[in-house]
PDB file of C-alpha atoms in Angstrom:
ATOM      1  CA  MET A  17       7.612 -46.953 -26.470  1.00  0.00           C
ATOM      2  CA  PHE A  18      10.142 -47.429 -23.682  1.00  0.00           C
ATOM      3  CA  ILE A  19       8.769 -47.059 -20.185  1.00  0.00           C
ATOM      4  CA  CYS A  20      10.810 -47.157 -16.997  1.00  0.00           C
ATOM      5  CA  PHE A  21       9.152 -49.169 -14.248  1.00  0.00           C
ATOM      6  CA  LEU A  22      11.803 -48.872 -11.519  1.00  0.00           C
ATOM      7  CA  PHE A  23      11.954 -46.766  -8.363  1.00  0.00           C
ATOM      8  CA  PHE A  24       8.559 -45.124  -8.602  1.00  0.00           C
ATOM      9  CA  SER A  25       7.203 -43.077  -5.744  1.00  0.00           C
ATOM     10  CA  THR A  26       4.043 -41.028  -5.436  1.00  0.00           C
ATOM     11  CA  THR A  27       4.642 -37.316  -5.836  1.00  0.00           C
ATOM     12  CA  GLN A  28       2.168 -36.325  -3.145  1.00  0.00           C
ATOM     13  CA  ALA A  29       3.205 -35.737   0.428  1.00  0.00           C
ATOM     14  CA  GLN A  30       2.478 -38.664   2.653  1.00  0.00           C
ATOM     15  CA  LYS A  31      -0.565 -37.365   4.461  1.00  0.00           C
ATOM     16  CA  LYS A  32      -4.040 -38.623   5.078  1.00  0.00           C
ATOM     17  CA  ARG A  33      -6.507 -37.639   2.389  1.00  0.00           C
ATOM     18  CA  ILE A  34     -10.231 -37.424   2.942  1.00  0.00           C
ATOM     19  CA  PHE A  35     -12.007 -39.284   0.161  1.00  0.00           C
ATOM     20  CA  LYS A  36     -15.346 -37.736  -0.765  1.00  0.00           C
ATOM     21  CA  GLU A  37     -18.258 -38.997  -2.818  1.00  0.00           C
ATOM     22  CA  SER A  38     -21.196 -37.281  -4.481  1.00  0.00           C
ATOM     23  CA  ILE A  39     -19.951 -33.758  -3.921  1.00  0.00           C
ATOM     24  CA  PRO A  40     -20.798 -30.818  -6.215  1.00  0.00           C
ATOM     25  CA  LEU A  41     -18.156 -29.179  -8.381  1.00  0.00           C
ATOM     26  CA  ASP A  42     -18.174 -25.921  -6.429  1.00  0.00           C
ATOM     27  CA  SER A  43     -17.300 -27.799  -3.235  1.00  0.00           C
ATOM     28  CA  ILE A  44     -13.926 -28.779  -4.697  1.00  0.00           C
ATOM     29  CA  ARG A  45     -10.942 -26.492  -4.179  1.00  0.00           C
ATOM     30  CA  LEU A  46      -8.739 -26.852  -7.252  1.00  0.00           C
ATOM     31  CA  SER A  47      -6.538 -24.658  -9.428  1.00  0.00           C
ATOM     32  CA  ASP A  48      -6.201 -25.187 -13.182  1.00  0.00           C
ATOM     33  CA  PRO A  49      -9.022 -27.754 -13.529  1.00  0.00           C
ATOM     34  CA  ALA A  50      -8.782 -29.851 -16.696  1.00  0.00           C
ATOM     35  CA  ILE A  51     -11.464 -32.363 -17.654  1.00  0.00           C
ATOM     36  CA  LEU A  52     -11.143 -35.404 -19.900  1.00  0.00           C
ATOM     37  CA  ALA A  53     -14.395 -36.850 -21.246  1.00  0.00           C
ATOM     38  CA  ASP A  54     -13.363 -40.480 -21.634  1.00  0.00           C
ATOM     39  CA  LYS A  55     -15.519 -42.399 -24.099  1.00  0.00           C
ATOM     40  CA  LYS A  56     -14.013 -45.752 -23.059  1.00  0.00           C
ATOM     41  CA  THR A  57     -15.407 -45.530 -19.537  1.00  0.00           C
ATOM     42  CA  ASN A  58     -18.136 -42.929 -20.123  1.00  0.00           C
ATOM     43  CA  LEU A  59     -16.729 -40.954 -17.215  1.00  0.00           C
ATOM     44  CA  TYR A  60     -15.357 -37.453 -16.758  1.00  0.00           C
ATOM     45  CA  TYR A  61     -11.895 -37.240 -15.176  1.00  0.00           C
ATOM     46  CA  MET A  62     -10.757 -33.934 -13.671  1.00  0.00           C
ATOM     47  CA  THR A  63      -7.244 -33.096 -12.574  1.00  0.00           C
ATOM     48  CA  GLY A  64      -5.209 -29.919 -12.115  1.00  0.00           C
ATOM     49  CA  THR A  65      -2.678 -28.436  -9.723  1.00  0.00           C
ATOM     50  CA  GLY A  66      -1.775 -31.044  -7.133  1.00  0.00           C
ATOM     51  CA  GLY A  67      -1.982 -33.814  -9.736  1.00  0.00           C
ATOM     52  CA  LEU A  68      -4.883 -35.601  -8.037  1.00  0.00           C
ATOM     53  CA  LEU A  69      -7.913 -36.992  -9.862  1.00  0.00           C
ATOM     54  CA  TRP A  70     -11.674 -36.554  -9.513  1.00  0.00           C
ATOM     55  CA  LYS A  71     -14.329 -38.666 -11.295  1.00  0.00           C
ATOM     56  CA  SER A  72     -17.893 -37.935 -12.363  1.00  0.00           C
ATOM     57  CA  LYS A  73     -20.642 -39.462 -14.488  1.00  0.00           C
ATOM     58  CA  ASP A  74     -22.501 -36.206 -15.102  1.00  0.00           C
ATOM     59  CA  LEU A  75     -20.203 -33.230 -14.221  1.00  0.00           C
ATOM     60  CA  LYS A  76     -22.507 -32.520 -11.257  1.00  0.00           C
ATOM     61  CA  SER A  77     -21.491 -35.102  -8.663  1.00  0.00           C
ATOM     62  CA  TRP A  78     -17.799 -35.926  -8.128  1.00  0.00           C
ATOM     63  CA  SER A  79     -15.754 -38.464  -6.182  1.00  0.00           C
ATOM     64  CA  GLY A  80     -12.124 -38.263  -5.138  1.00  0.00           C
ATOM     65  CA  PRO A  81      -9.394 -37.324  -4.832  1.00  0.00           C
ATOM     66  CA  TYR A  82      -7.322 -40.211  -6.208  1.00  0.00           C
ATOM     67  CA  ASP A  83      -3.514 -40.363  -6.365  1.00  0.00           C
ATOM     68  CA  ILE A  84      -2.617 -41.151  -9.973  1.00  0.00           C
ATOM     69  CA  VAL A  85       0.939 -39.843 -10.545  1.00  0.00           C
ATOM     70  CA  LYS A  86       4.127 -41.785  -9.927  1.00  0.00           C
ATOM     71  CA  THR A  87       7.619 -40.458 -10.633  1.00  0.00           C
ATOM     72  CA  ASP A  88      11.211 -41.624 -10.336  1.00  0.00           C
ATOM     73  CA  PRO A  89      12.692 -40.191  -7.094  1.00  0.00           C
ATOM     74  CA  ASN A  90      16.161 -40.470  -8.649  1.00  0.00           C
ATOM     75  CA  SER A  91      15.202 -38.125 -11.487  1.00  0.00           C
ATOM     76  CA  TRP A  92      15.557 -34.335 -11.476  1.00  0.00           C
ATOM     77  CA  MET A  93      12.087 -34.098  -9.888  1.00  0.00           C
ATOM     78  CA  GLY A  94      13.325 -35.504  -6.581  1.00  0.00           C
ATOM     79  CA  THR A  95      11.307 -37.450  -4.051  1.00  0.00           C
ATOM     80  CA  ASN A  96       8.293 -35.184  -3.676  1.00  0.00           C
ATOM     81  CA  PRO A  97       7.885 -32.662  -6.505  1.00  0.00           C
ATOM     82  CA  MET A  98       5.151 -30.060  -6.582  1.00  0.00           C
ATOM     83  CA  ILE A  99       2.651 -30.631  -9.396  1.00  0.00           C
ATOM     84  CA  TRP A 100       0.938 -27.808 -11.238  1.00  0.00           C
ATOM     85  CA  ALA A 101      -1.607 -27.614 -14.045  1.00  0.00           C
ATOM     86  CA  ALA A 102      -1.954 -31.318 -14.823  1.00  0.00           C
ATOM     87  CA  GLU A 103      -4.196 -32.206 -17.763  1.00  0.00           C
ATOM     88  CA  LEU A 104      -5.074 -35.557 -19.349  1.00  0.00           C
ATOM     89  CA  HIS A 105      -5.076 -36.311 -23.088  1.00  0.00           C
ATOM     90  CA  PHE A 106      -6.060 -39.457 -25.008  1.00  0.00           C
ATOM     91  CA  TYR A 107      -3.812 -40.102 -28.025  1.00  0.00           C
ATOM     92  CA  LYS A 108      -3.220 -43.222 -30.093  1.00  0.00           C
ATOM     93  CA  ASN A 109      -4.906 -45.480 -27.532  1.00  0.00           C
ATOM     94  CA  LYS A 110      -2.821 -44.214 -24.594  1.00  0.00           C
ATOM     95  CA  TYR A 111      -3.529 -41.665 -21.903  1.00  0.00           C
ATOM     96  CA  TYR A 112      -1.028 -38.886 -21.250  1.00  0.00           C
ATOM     97  CA  ASP A 113      -0.635 -36.599 -18.254  1.00  0.00           C
ATOM     98  CA  PHE A 114       0.875 -33.232 -19.215  1.00  0.00           C
ATOM     99  CA  ALA A 115       1.952 -31.527 -15.993  1.00  0.00           C
ATOM    100  CA  THR A 116       4.440 -29.126 -14.449  1.00  0.00           C
ATOM    101  CA  PHE A 117       6.823 -30.540 -11.854  1.00  0.00           C
ATOM    102  CA  THR A 118       8.909 -28.458  -9.449  1.00  0.00           C
ATOM    103  CA  ASN A 119      11.862 -29.634  -7.356  1.00  0.00           C
ATOM    104  CA  ARG A 120      12.195 -26.934  -4.712  1.00  0.00           C
ATOM    105  CA  ASP A 121      15.556 -28.315  -3.589  1.00  0.00           C
ATOM    106  CA  LYS A 122      17.190 -27.551  -6.946  1.00  0.00           C
ATOM    107  CA  ILE A 123      17.968 -23.883  -7.682  1.00  0.00           C
ATOM    108  CA  ILE A 124      18.875 -23.288 -11.330  1.00  0.00           C
ATOM    109  CA  ASP A 125      19.221 -19.483 -11.313  1.00  0.00           C
ATOM    110  CA  LYS A 126      18.850 -16.354  -9.233  1.00  0.00           C
ATOM    111  CA  VAL A 127      17.207 -13.271 -10.734  1.00  0.00           C
ATOM    112  CA  GLY A 128      17.070 -10.275  -8.414  1.00  0.00           C
ATOM    113  CA  ASN A 129      15.762 -11.591  -5.105  1.00  0.00           C
ATOM    114  CA  ASN A 130      14.124 -14.632  -6.690  1.00  0.00           C
ATOM    115  CA  ASN A 131      15.636 -18.090  -6.521  1.00  0.00           C
ATOM    116  CA  ILE A 132      14.552 -19.910  -9.675  1.00  0.00           C
ATOM    117  CA  GLU A 133      13.643 -23.486  -8.796  1.00  0.00           C
ATOM    118  CA  ARG A 134      13.995 -26.442 -11.148  1.00  0.00           C
ATOM    119  CA  ARG A 135      10.595 -26.496 -12.821  1.00  0.00           C
ATOM    120  CA  ALA A 136       9.512 -28.004 -16.122  1.00  0.00           C
ATOM    121  CA  SER A 137       6.579 -29.230 -18.137  1.00  0.00           C
ATOM    122  CA  HIS A 138       6.699 -33.003 -18.543  1.00  0.00           C
ATOM    123  CA  ILE A 139       4.590 -35.913 -19.832  1.00  0.00           C
ATOM    124  CA  LEU A 140       3.631 -39.183 -18.131  1.00  0.00           C
ATOM    125  CA  VAL A 141       1.754 -42.121 -19.667  1.00  0.00           C
ATOM    126  CA  SER A 142      -0.865 -44.719 -18.702  1.00  0.00           C
ATOM    127  CA  ASP A 143      -2.998 -47.403 -20.330  1.00  0.00           C
ATOM    128  CA  LYS A 144      -6.033 -46.173 -18.373  1.00  0.00           C
ATOM    129  CA  ALA A 145      -7.582 -42.767 -17.812  1.00  0.00           C
ATOM    130  CA  GLU A 146      -7.466 -43.295 -14.041  1.00  0.00           C
ATOM    131  CA  GLY A 147      -3.727 -44.076 -14.135  1.00  0.00           C
ATOM    132  CA  PRO A 148      -1.290 -44.663 -12.666  1.00  0.00           C
ATOM    133  CA  TYR A 149       0.742 -42.277 -14.838  1.00  0.00           C
ATOM    134  CA  ILE A 150       4.444 -43.022 -15.079  1.00  0.00           C
ATOM    135  CA  PRO A 151       7.501 -41.524 -16.820  1.00  0.00           C
ATOM    136  CA  MET A 152       8.619 -42.484 -20.305  1.00  0.00           C
ATOM    137  CA  LYS A 153      12.067 -42.640 -21.880  1.00  0.00           C
ATOM    138  CA  ASP A 154      13.337 -39.071 -21.898  1.00  0.00           C
ATOM    139  CA  GLU A 155      14.116 -37.505 -18.537  1.00  0.00           C
ATOM    140  CA  ASN A 156      13.949 -33.982 -19.963  1.00  0.00           C
ATOM    141  CA  TYR A 157      11.490 -32.553 -22.474  1.00  0.00           C
ATOM    142  CA  LEU A 158      12.668 -28.972 -22.026  1.00  0.00           C
ATOM    143  CA  PRO A 159      15.996 -27.305 -21.068  1.00  0.00           C
ATOM    144  CA  ALA A 160      17.079 -27.864 -17.471  1.00  0.00           C
ATOM    145  CA  ASN A 161      18.265 -24.251 -17.129  1.00  0.00           C
ATOM    146  CA  LYS A 162      14.872 -22.700 -17.947  1.00  0.00           C
ATOM    147  CA  PRO A 163      11.740 -22.701 -15.749  1.00  0.00           C
ATOM    148  CA  THR A 164       8.820 -23.858 -17.919  1.00  0.00           C
ATOM    149  CA  LEU A 165       5.231 -24.592 -16.984  1.00  0.00           C
ATOM    150  CA  ASP A 166       1.646 -25.285 -18.059  1.00  0.00           C
ATOM    151  CA  GLY A 167       2.451 -27.652 -20.924  1.00  0.00           C
ATOM    152  CA  THR A 168      -0.482 -28.644 -23.132  1.00  0.00           C
ATOM    153  CA  PHE A 169      -0.933 -30.808 -26.230  1.00  0.00           C
ATOM    154  CA  TRP A 170      -1.675 -30.124 -29.885  1.00  0.00           C
ATOM    155  CA  VAL A 171      -1.359 -32.032 -33.149  1.00  0.00           C
ATOM    156  CA  ASP A 172      -0.827 -29.525 -35.931  1.00  0.00           C
ATOM    157  CA  LYS A 173      -2.191 -29.828 -39.479  1.00  0.00           C
ATOM    158  CA  ASN A 174       1.138 -31.412 -40.466  1.00  0.00           C
ATOM    159  CA  GLY A 175       0.213 -34.390 -38.240  1.00  0.00           C
ATOM    160  CA  LYS A 176       3.100 -33.775 -35.822  1.00  0.00           C
ATOM    161  CA  PRO A 177       2.469 -33.665 -32.055  1.00  0.00           C
ATOM    162  CA  TYR A 178       3.652 -30.657 -30.062  1.00  0.00           C
ATOM    163  CA  MET A 179       3.845 -29.454 -26.492  1.00  0.00           C
ATOM    164  CA  ILE A 180       2.796 -25.830 -26.046  1.00  0.00           C
ATOM    165  CA  TYR A 181       4.141 -24.322 -22.826  1.00  0.00           C
ATOM    166  CA  CYS A 182       5.112 -21.139 -20.977  1.00  0.00           C
ATOM    167  CA  TYR A 183       8.686 -20.014 -20.386  1.00  0.00           C
ATOM    168  CA  GLU A 184       8.322 -18.323 -17.024  1.00  0.00           C
ATOM    169  CA  TRP A 185       8.641 -14.575 -16.554  1.00  0.00           C
ATOM    170  CA  LEU A 186      10.580 -15.053 -13.303  1.00  0.00           C
ATOM    171  CA  GLN A 187      13.697 -15.681 -15.380  1.00  0.00           C
ATOM    172  CA  ASN A 188      13.110 -13.898 -18.680  1.00  0.00           C
ATOM    173  CA  GLY A 189      11.183 -10.875 -17.374  1.00  0.00           C
ATOM    174  CA  ASN A 190       8.588 -11.155 -20.158  1.00  0.00           C
ATOM    175  CA  GLY A 191       6.826 -14.515 -20.104  1.00  0.00           C
ATOM    176  CA  THR A 192       6.444 -16.350 -23.391  1.00  0.00           C
ATOM    177  CA  ILE A 193       4.355 -19.094 -24.914  1.00  0.00           C
ATOM    178  CA  GLU A 194       6.394 -21.528 -26.974  1.00  0.00           C
ATOM    179  CA  LYS A 195       6.118 -24.822 -28.831  1.00  0.00           C
ATOM    180  CA  ILE A 196       8.345 -27.876 -29.061  1.00  0.00           C
ATOM    181  CA  GLU A 197       7.851 -30.874 -31.318  1.00  0.00           C
ATOM    182  CA  LEU A 198       7.313 -34.239 -29.638  1.00  0.00           C
ATOM    183  CA  LYS A 199       8.350 -37.715 -30.698  1.00  0.00           C
ATOM    184  CA  PRO A 200       5.538 -39.698 -32.378  1.00  0.00           C
ATOM    185  CA  ASP A 201       4.844 -41.641 -29.152  1.00  0.00           C
ATOM    186  CA  LEU A 202       5.272 -38.488 -26.991  1.00  0.00           C
ATOM    187  CA  SER A 203       8.163 -40.153 -25.127  1.00  0.00           C
ATOM    188  CA  GLY A 204      10.416 -37.137 -25.580  1.00  0.00           C
ATOM    189  CA  SER A 205      10.908 -33.890 -27.480  1.00  0.00           C
ATOM    190  CA  VAL A 206      12.543 -33.151 -30.825  1.00  0.00           C
ATOM    191  CA  GLY A 207      14.823 -30.163 -31.371  1.00  0.00           C
ATOM    192  CA  GLU A 208      14.414 -26.898 -29.499  1.00  0.00           C
ATOM    193  CA  GLY A 209      11.498 -24.764 -28.413  1.00  0.00           C
ATOM    194  CA  LYS A 210      10.237 -21.950 -30.636  1.00  0.00           C
ATOM    195  CA  LEU A 211       8.643 -18.677 -29.558  1.00  0.00           C
ATOM    196  CA  LEU A 212       4.971 -18.184 -30.434  1.00  0.00           C
ATOM    197  CA  PHE A 213       4.337 -14.894 -28.593  1.00  0.00           C
ATOM    198  CA  LYS A 214       5.290 -12.863 -25.526  1.00  0.00           C
ATOM    199  CA  ALA A 215       3.213 -11.600 -22.617  1.00  0.00           C
ATOM    200  CA  SER A 216       3.861  -8.043 -23.762  1.00  0.00           C
ATOM    201  CA  ASP A 217       2.054  -8.766 -27.061  1.00  0.00           C
ATOM    202  CA  SER A 218      -1.258  -8.685 -25.222  1.00  0.00           C
ATOM    203  CA  PRO A 219      -3.297  -5.456 -25.535  1.00  0.00           C
ATOM    204  CA  TRP A 220      -5.436  -6.239 -22.475  1.00  0.00           C
ATOM    205  CA  SER A 221      -3.080  -7.482 -19.723  1.00  0.00           C
ATOM    206  CA  ARG A 222      -1.594  -4.649 -17.659  1.00  0.00           C
ATOM    207  CA  GLU A 223       0.507  -3.940 -14.579  1.00  0.00           C
ATOM    208  CA  LYS A 224       2.325  -1.053 -12.901  1.00  0.00           C
ATOM    209  CA  ASP A 225       6.099  -0.665 -12.816  1.00  0.00           C
ATOM    210  CA  ALA A 226       8.058   0.392  -9.715  1.00  0.00           C
ATOM    211  CA  ASN A 227       7.223   4.043 -10.431  1.00  0.00           C
ATOM    212  CA  GLY A 228       3.509   3.417 -10.877  1.00  0.00           C
ATOM    213  CA  ASN A 229       3.592   3.689 -14.654  1.00  0.00           C
ATOM    214  CA  ASP A 230       1.288   1.512 -16.734  1.00  0.00           C
ATOM    215  CA  LYS A 231       2.867  -1.263 -18.820  1.00  0.00           C
ATOM    216  CA  PRO A 232       2.080  -4.706 -20.312  1.00  0.00           C
ATOM    217  CA  ASN A 233       1.859  -7.519 -17.793  1.00  0.00           C
ATOM    218  CA  LYS A 234       4.753  -9.990 -17.772  1.00  0.00           C
ATOM    219  CA  VAL A 235       2.816 -13.205 -16.971  1.00  0.00           C
ATOM    220  CA  THR A 236       1.866 -15.961 -19.421  1.00  0.00           C
ATOM    221  CA  ASP A 237      -0.204 -18.786 -17.972  1.00  0.00           C
ATOM    222  CA  GLY A 238      -2.350 -21.732 -19.034  1.00  0.00           C
ATOM    223  CA  PRO A 239      -2.277 -21.954 -22.851  1.00  0.00           C
ATOM    224  CA  TYR A 240      -4.873 -24.202 -24.473  1.00  0.00           C
ATOM    225  CA  LEU A 241      -5.516 -24.613 -28.197  1.00  0.00           C
ATOM    226  CA  PHE A 242      -8.732 -25.137 -30.130  1.00  0.00           C
ATOM    227  CA  LYS A 243     -10.312 -24.832 -33.565  1.00  0.00           C
ATOM    228  CA  THR A 244     -13.468 -22.912 -34.375  1.00  0.00           C
ATOM    229  CA  GLY A 245     -16.266 -24.212 -36.549  1.00  0.00           C
ATOM    230  CA  THR A 246     -14.698 -22.417 -39.510  1.00  0.00           C
ATOM    231  CA  GLY A 247     -11.355 -24.160 -38.905  1.00  0.00           C
ATOM    232  CA  ARG A 248      -9.626 -21.169 -37.335  1.00  0.00           C
ATOM    233  CA  LEU A 249      -6.825 -22.041 -34.891  1.00  0.00           C
ATOM    234  CA  GLY A 250      -7.123 -20.275 -31.537  1.00  0.00           C
ATOM    235  CA  MET A 251      -5.469 -20.279 -28.130  1.00  0.00           C
ATOM    236  CA  ILE A 252      -6.840 -19.216 -24.771  1.00  0.00           C
ATOM    237  CA  TRP A 253      -4.254 -18.098 -22.209  1.00  0.00           C
ATOM    238  CA  THR A 254      -4.265 -16.214 -18.922  1.00  0.00           C
ATOM    239  CA  SER A 255      -2.515 -13.192 -17.425  1.00  0.00           C
ATOM    240  CA  TRP A 256      -3.485 -10.290 -15.171  1.00  0.00           C
ATOM    241  CA  ILE A 257      -5.136  -6.887 -15.459  1.00  0.00           C
ATOM    242  CA  TYR A 258      -3.380  -5.342 -12.464  1.00  0.00           C
ATOM    243  CA  ASP A 259      -4.630  -7.576  -9.610  1.00  0.00           C
ATOM    244  CA  VAL A 260      -7.431  -9.264 -11.592  1.00  0.00           C
ATOM    245  CA  TYR A 261      -6.812 -12.770 -12.932  1.00  0.00           C
ATOM    246  CA  THR A 262      -7.995 -12.693 -16.549  1.00  0.00           C
ATOM    247  CA  GLN A 263      -8.155 -14.916 -19.624  1.00  0.00           C
ATOM    248  CA  GLY A 264      -7.737 -13.772 -23.209  1.00  0.00           C
ATOM    249  CA  VAL A 265      -7.590 -15.384 -26.624  1.00  0.00           C
ATOM    250  CA  ALA A 266      -5.333 -15.215 -29.674  1.00  0.00           C
ATOM    251  CA  TYR A 267      -5.798 -16.543 -33.207  1.00  0.00           C
ATOM    252  CA  SER A 268      -3.195 -17.810 -35.652  1.00  0.00           C
ATOM    253  CA  LYS A 269      -3.202 -15.856 -38.902  1.00  0.00           C
ATOM    254  CA  SER A 270      -1.653 -18.775 -40.813  1.00  0.00           C
ATOM    255  CA  GLY A 271      -3.800 -21.457 -39.173  1.00  0.00           C
ATOM    256  CA  THR A 272      -0.662 -23.171 -37.843  1.00  0.00           C
ATOM    257  CA  LEU A 273       1.262 -23.012 -34.589  1.00  0.00           C
ATOM    258  CA  ASP A 274       3.805 -20.713 -36.222  1.00  0.00           C
ATOM    259  CA  GLY A 275       1.239 -17.932 -36.385  1.00  0.00           C
ATOM    260  CA  PRO A 276       1.667 -15.026 -36.369  1.00  0.00           C
ATOM    261  CA  TRP A 277      -0.608 -14.948 -33.326  1.00  0.00           C
ATOM    262  CA  ILE A 278      -3.023 -12.028 -33.299  1.00  0.00           C
ATOM    263  CA  GLN A 279      -4.256 -11.093 -29.844  1.00  0.00           C
ATOM    264  CA  GLU A 280      -7.893 -10.169 -29.337  1.00  0.00           C
ATOM    265  CA  LYS A 281      -8.379  -6.714 -27.828  1.00  0.00           C
ATOM    266  CA  ASP A 282     -10.641  -7.788 -24.959  1.00  0.00           C
ATOM    267  CA  PRO A 283     -10.601 -10.715 -22.479  1.00  0.00           C
ATOM    268  CA  VAL A 284     -12.822 -13.684 -23.257  1.00  0.00           C
ATOM    269  CA  THR A 285     -14.056 -14.588 -19.758  1.00  0.00           C
ATOM    270  CA  PRO A 286     -15.426 -12.573 -16.808  1.00  0.00           C
ATOM    271  CA  PRO A 287     -12.913 -11.059 -14.331  1.00  0.00           C
ATOM    272  CA  ASN A 288     -11.195 -13.406 -11.879  1.00  0.00           C
ATOM    273  CA  PHE A 289     -11.597 -16.543 -13.987  1.00  0.00           C
ATOM    274  CA  GLY A 290      -8.715 -18.141 -15.844  1.00  0.00           C
ATOM    275  CA  HIS A 291      -6.427 -21.005 -16.784  1.00  0.00           C
ATOM    276  CA  GLY A 292      -9.088 -22.485 -19.036  1.00  0.00           C
ATOM    277  CA  MET A 293      -9.391 -25.563 -21.200  1.00  0.00           C
ATOM    278  CA  LEU A 294     -12.105 -26.822 -23.555  1.00  0.00           C
ATOM    279  CA  PHE A 295     -13.881 -30.163 -23.847  1.00  0.00           C
ATOM    280  CA  GLN A 296     -17.049 -31.671 -25.262  1.00  0.00           C
ATOM    281  CA  THR A 297     -19.621 -33.420 -23.106  1.00  0.00           C
ATOM    282  CA  PHE A 298     -20.826 -36.878 -24.106  1.00  0.00           C
ATOM    283  CA  GLU A 299     -23.896 -35.110 -25.507  1.00  0.00           C
ATOM    284  CA  GLY A 300     -21.725 -32.933 -27.765  1.00  0.00           C
ATOM    285  CA  LYS A 301     -21.926 -29.613 -25.851  1.00  0.00           C
ATOM    286  CA  TRP A 302     -18.723 -27.552 -25.762  1.00  0.00           C
ATOM    287  CA  LEU A 303     -17.661 -26.381 -22.298  1.00  0.00           C
ATOM    288  CA  MET A 304     -14.814 -24.344 -20.865  1.00  0.00           C
ATOM    289  CA  SER A 305     -13.335 -25.383 -17.522  1.00  0.00           C
ATOM    290  CA  VAL A 306     -11.661 -22.590 -15.528  1.00  0.00           C
ATOM    291  CA  HIS A 307     -11.014 -21.742 -11.908  1.00  0.00           C
ATOM    292  CA  SER A 308     -12.186 -18.688 -10.012  1.00  0.00           C
ATOM    293  CA  HIS A 309      -9.625 -16.544  -8.236  1.00  0.00           C
ATOM    294  CA  LYS A 310     -10.699 -14.897  -4.999  1.00  0.00           C
ATOM    295  CA  LYS A 311      -8.935 -13.562  -1.914  1.00  0.00           C
ATOM    296  CA  VAL A 312     -10.517 -14.625   1.376  1.00  0.00           C
ATOM    297  CA  GLY A 313      -8.541 -13.080   4.206  1.00  0.00           C
ATOM    298  CA  ASP A 314      -4.913 -14.001   3.673  1.00  0.00           C
ATOM    299  CA  LYS A 315      -5.767 -17.011   1.482  1.00  0.00           C
ATOM    300  CA  THR A 316      -6.475 -17.361  -2.226  1.00  0.00           C
ATOM    301  CA  VAL A 317      -9.452 -19.603  -2.971  1.00  0.00           C
ATOM    302  CA  ARG A 318      -9.737 -21.272  -6.380  1.00  0.00           C
ATOM    303  CA  ILE A 319     -12.882 -23.179  -7.352  1.00  0.00           C
ATOM    304  CA  PRO A 320     -13.553 -25.031 -10.646  1.00  0.00           C
ATOM    305  CA  LYS A 321     -16.195 -23.445 -12.860  1.00  0.00           C
ATOM    306  CA  LEU A 322     -17.762 -24.484 -16.165  1.00  0.00           C
ATOM    307  CA  PHE A 323     -18.970 -22.149 -18.896  1.00  0.00           C
ATOM    308  CA  GLU A 324     -20.944 -23.039 -21.993  1.00  0.00           C
ATOM    309  CA  ILE A 325     -19.194 -21.838 -25.140  1.00  0.00           C
ATOM    310  CA  ASP A 326     -19.989 -21.513 -28.832  1.00  0.00           C
ATOM    311  CA  LEU A 327     -17.352 -22.573 -31.366  1.00  0.00           C
ATOM    312  CA  SER A 328     -19.646 -22.748 -34.387  1.00  0.00           C
ATOM    313  CA  GLY A 329     -18.488 -19.478 -35.934  1.00  0.00           C
ATOM    314  CA  ASP A 330     -15.149 -17.781 -36.519  1.00  0.00           C
ATOM    315  CA  LYS A 331     -14.445 -17.054 -32.840  1.00  0.00           C
ATOM    316  CA  LEU A 332     -14.816 -18.626 -29.423  1.00  0.00           C
ATOM    317  CA  VAL A 333     -17.796 -17.103 -27.618  1.00  0.00           C
ATOM    318  CA  VAL A 334     -18.416 -17.627 -23.902  1.00  0.00           C
ATOM    319  CA  LEU A 335     -22.165 -17.959 -23.357  1.00  0.00           C
ATOM    320  CA  LYS A 336     -23.150 -18.603 -19.742  1.00  0.00           C
ATOM    321  CA  PRO A 337     -22.218 -20.638 -16.658  1.00  0.00           C
ATOM    322  CA  TYR A 338     -22.981 -24.346 -16.961  1.00  0.00           C
ATOM    323  CA  LEU A 339     -24.918 -26.099 -14.178  1.00  0.00           C
ATOM    324  CA  GLN A 340     -25.784 -22.734 -12.676  1.00  0.00           C
ATOM    325  CA  LYS A 341     -27.871 -23.097  -9.510  1.00  0.00           C
TER     326      LYS A 341
END
């Protein structure tokens, strides 16, 4: 594995951060929360949009935030990229940070009134769960002329690693979820991306067109893959039902990434929860981490939330909130 060690800079704006200890999960404001249960340290590590890190021994009391991401300011990301939907994965004795980086100073396209900024899913690496996470060999994992986001990780039954990601609706008008094969050490991608499904394939996500007519929603967001107790391959992903942030699920008919992906008729989580991921506690309980989506005045508030789930059967079943007061 080739790793570049030169010209690193933190991707966060240079501002004073307030470090907190022993705070409950619902006191943290965080979009796209993703939790790694690290058996090496016996700690839970949570990251998400913003790319910062929180630590916990029990999922109840958290400390942070910690800066863990370093990038090359001479790369396409620029000196201070935005970070979305970061998630940590342990693979072959290394830790990997799958995240979306946006350089707002680089415009790659203009669609209607929207300037399409340079945005892409990318992977950083570290020897420790707490970082720092730094770039690897390949500067680009995905095409520079396409806005991509919310990259996640999966090793298919063929033993090959893949990034699963969204190709953003802002450019294509009908968001997609796609896959691209990764090099064995995840230091770059192999070949081109392949379509798995489109936003319009969903039977539950809806929106109104300019004339007020009902139609499929165009947004794909937050894919995350899993297997049920019967070995069925599934994917949770998020879109909208009009103005309600909502998460659904699809299952692969073939049991592989190539699908075809069959969308469930109904959402899998309560309204205004989404961008989920799954993990097991150190005691073996399966949990789903999501964020709530709520308008408070002119601001949108997003708070991490955990749900207990059941994967023992043929489908993912959401049971109840975890650590409910």
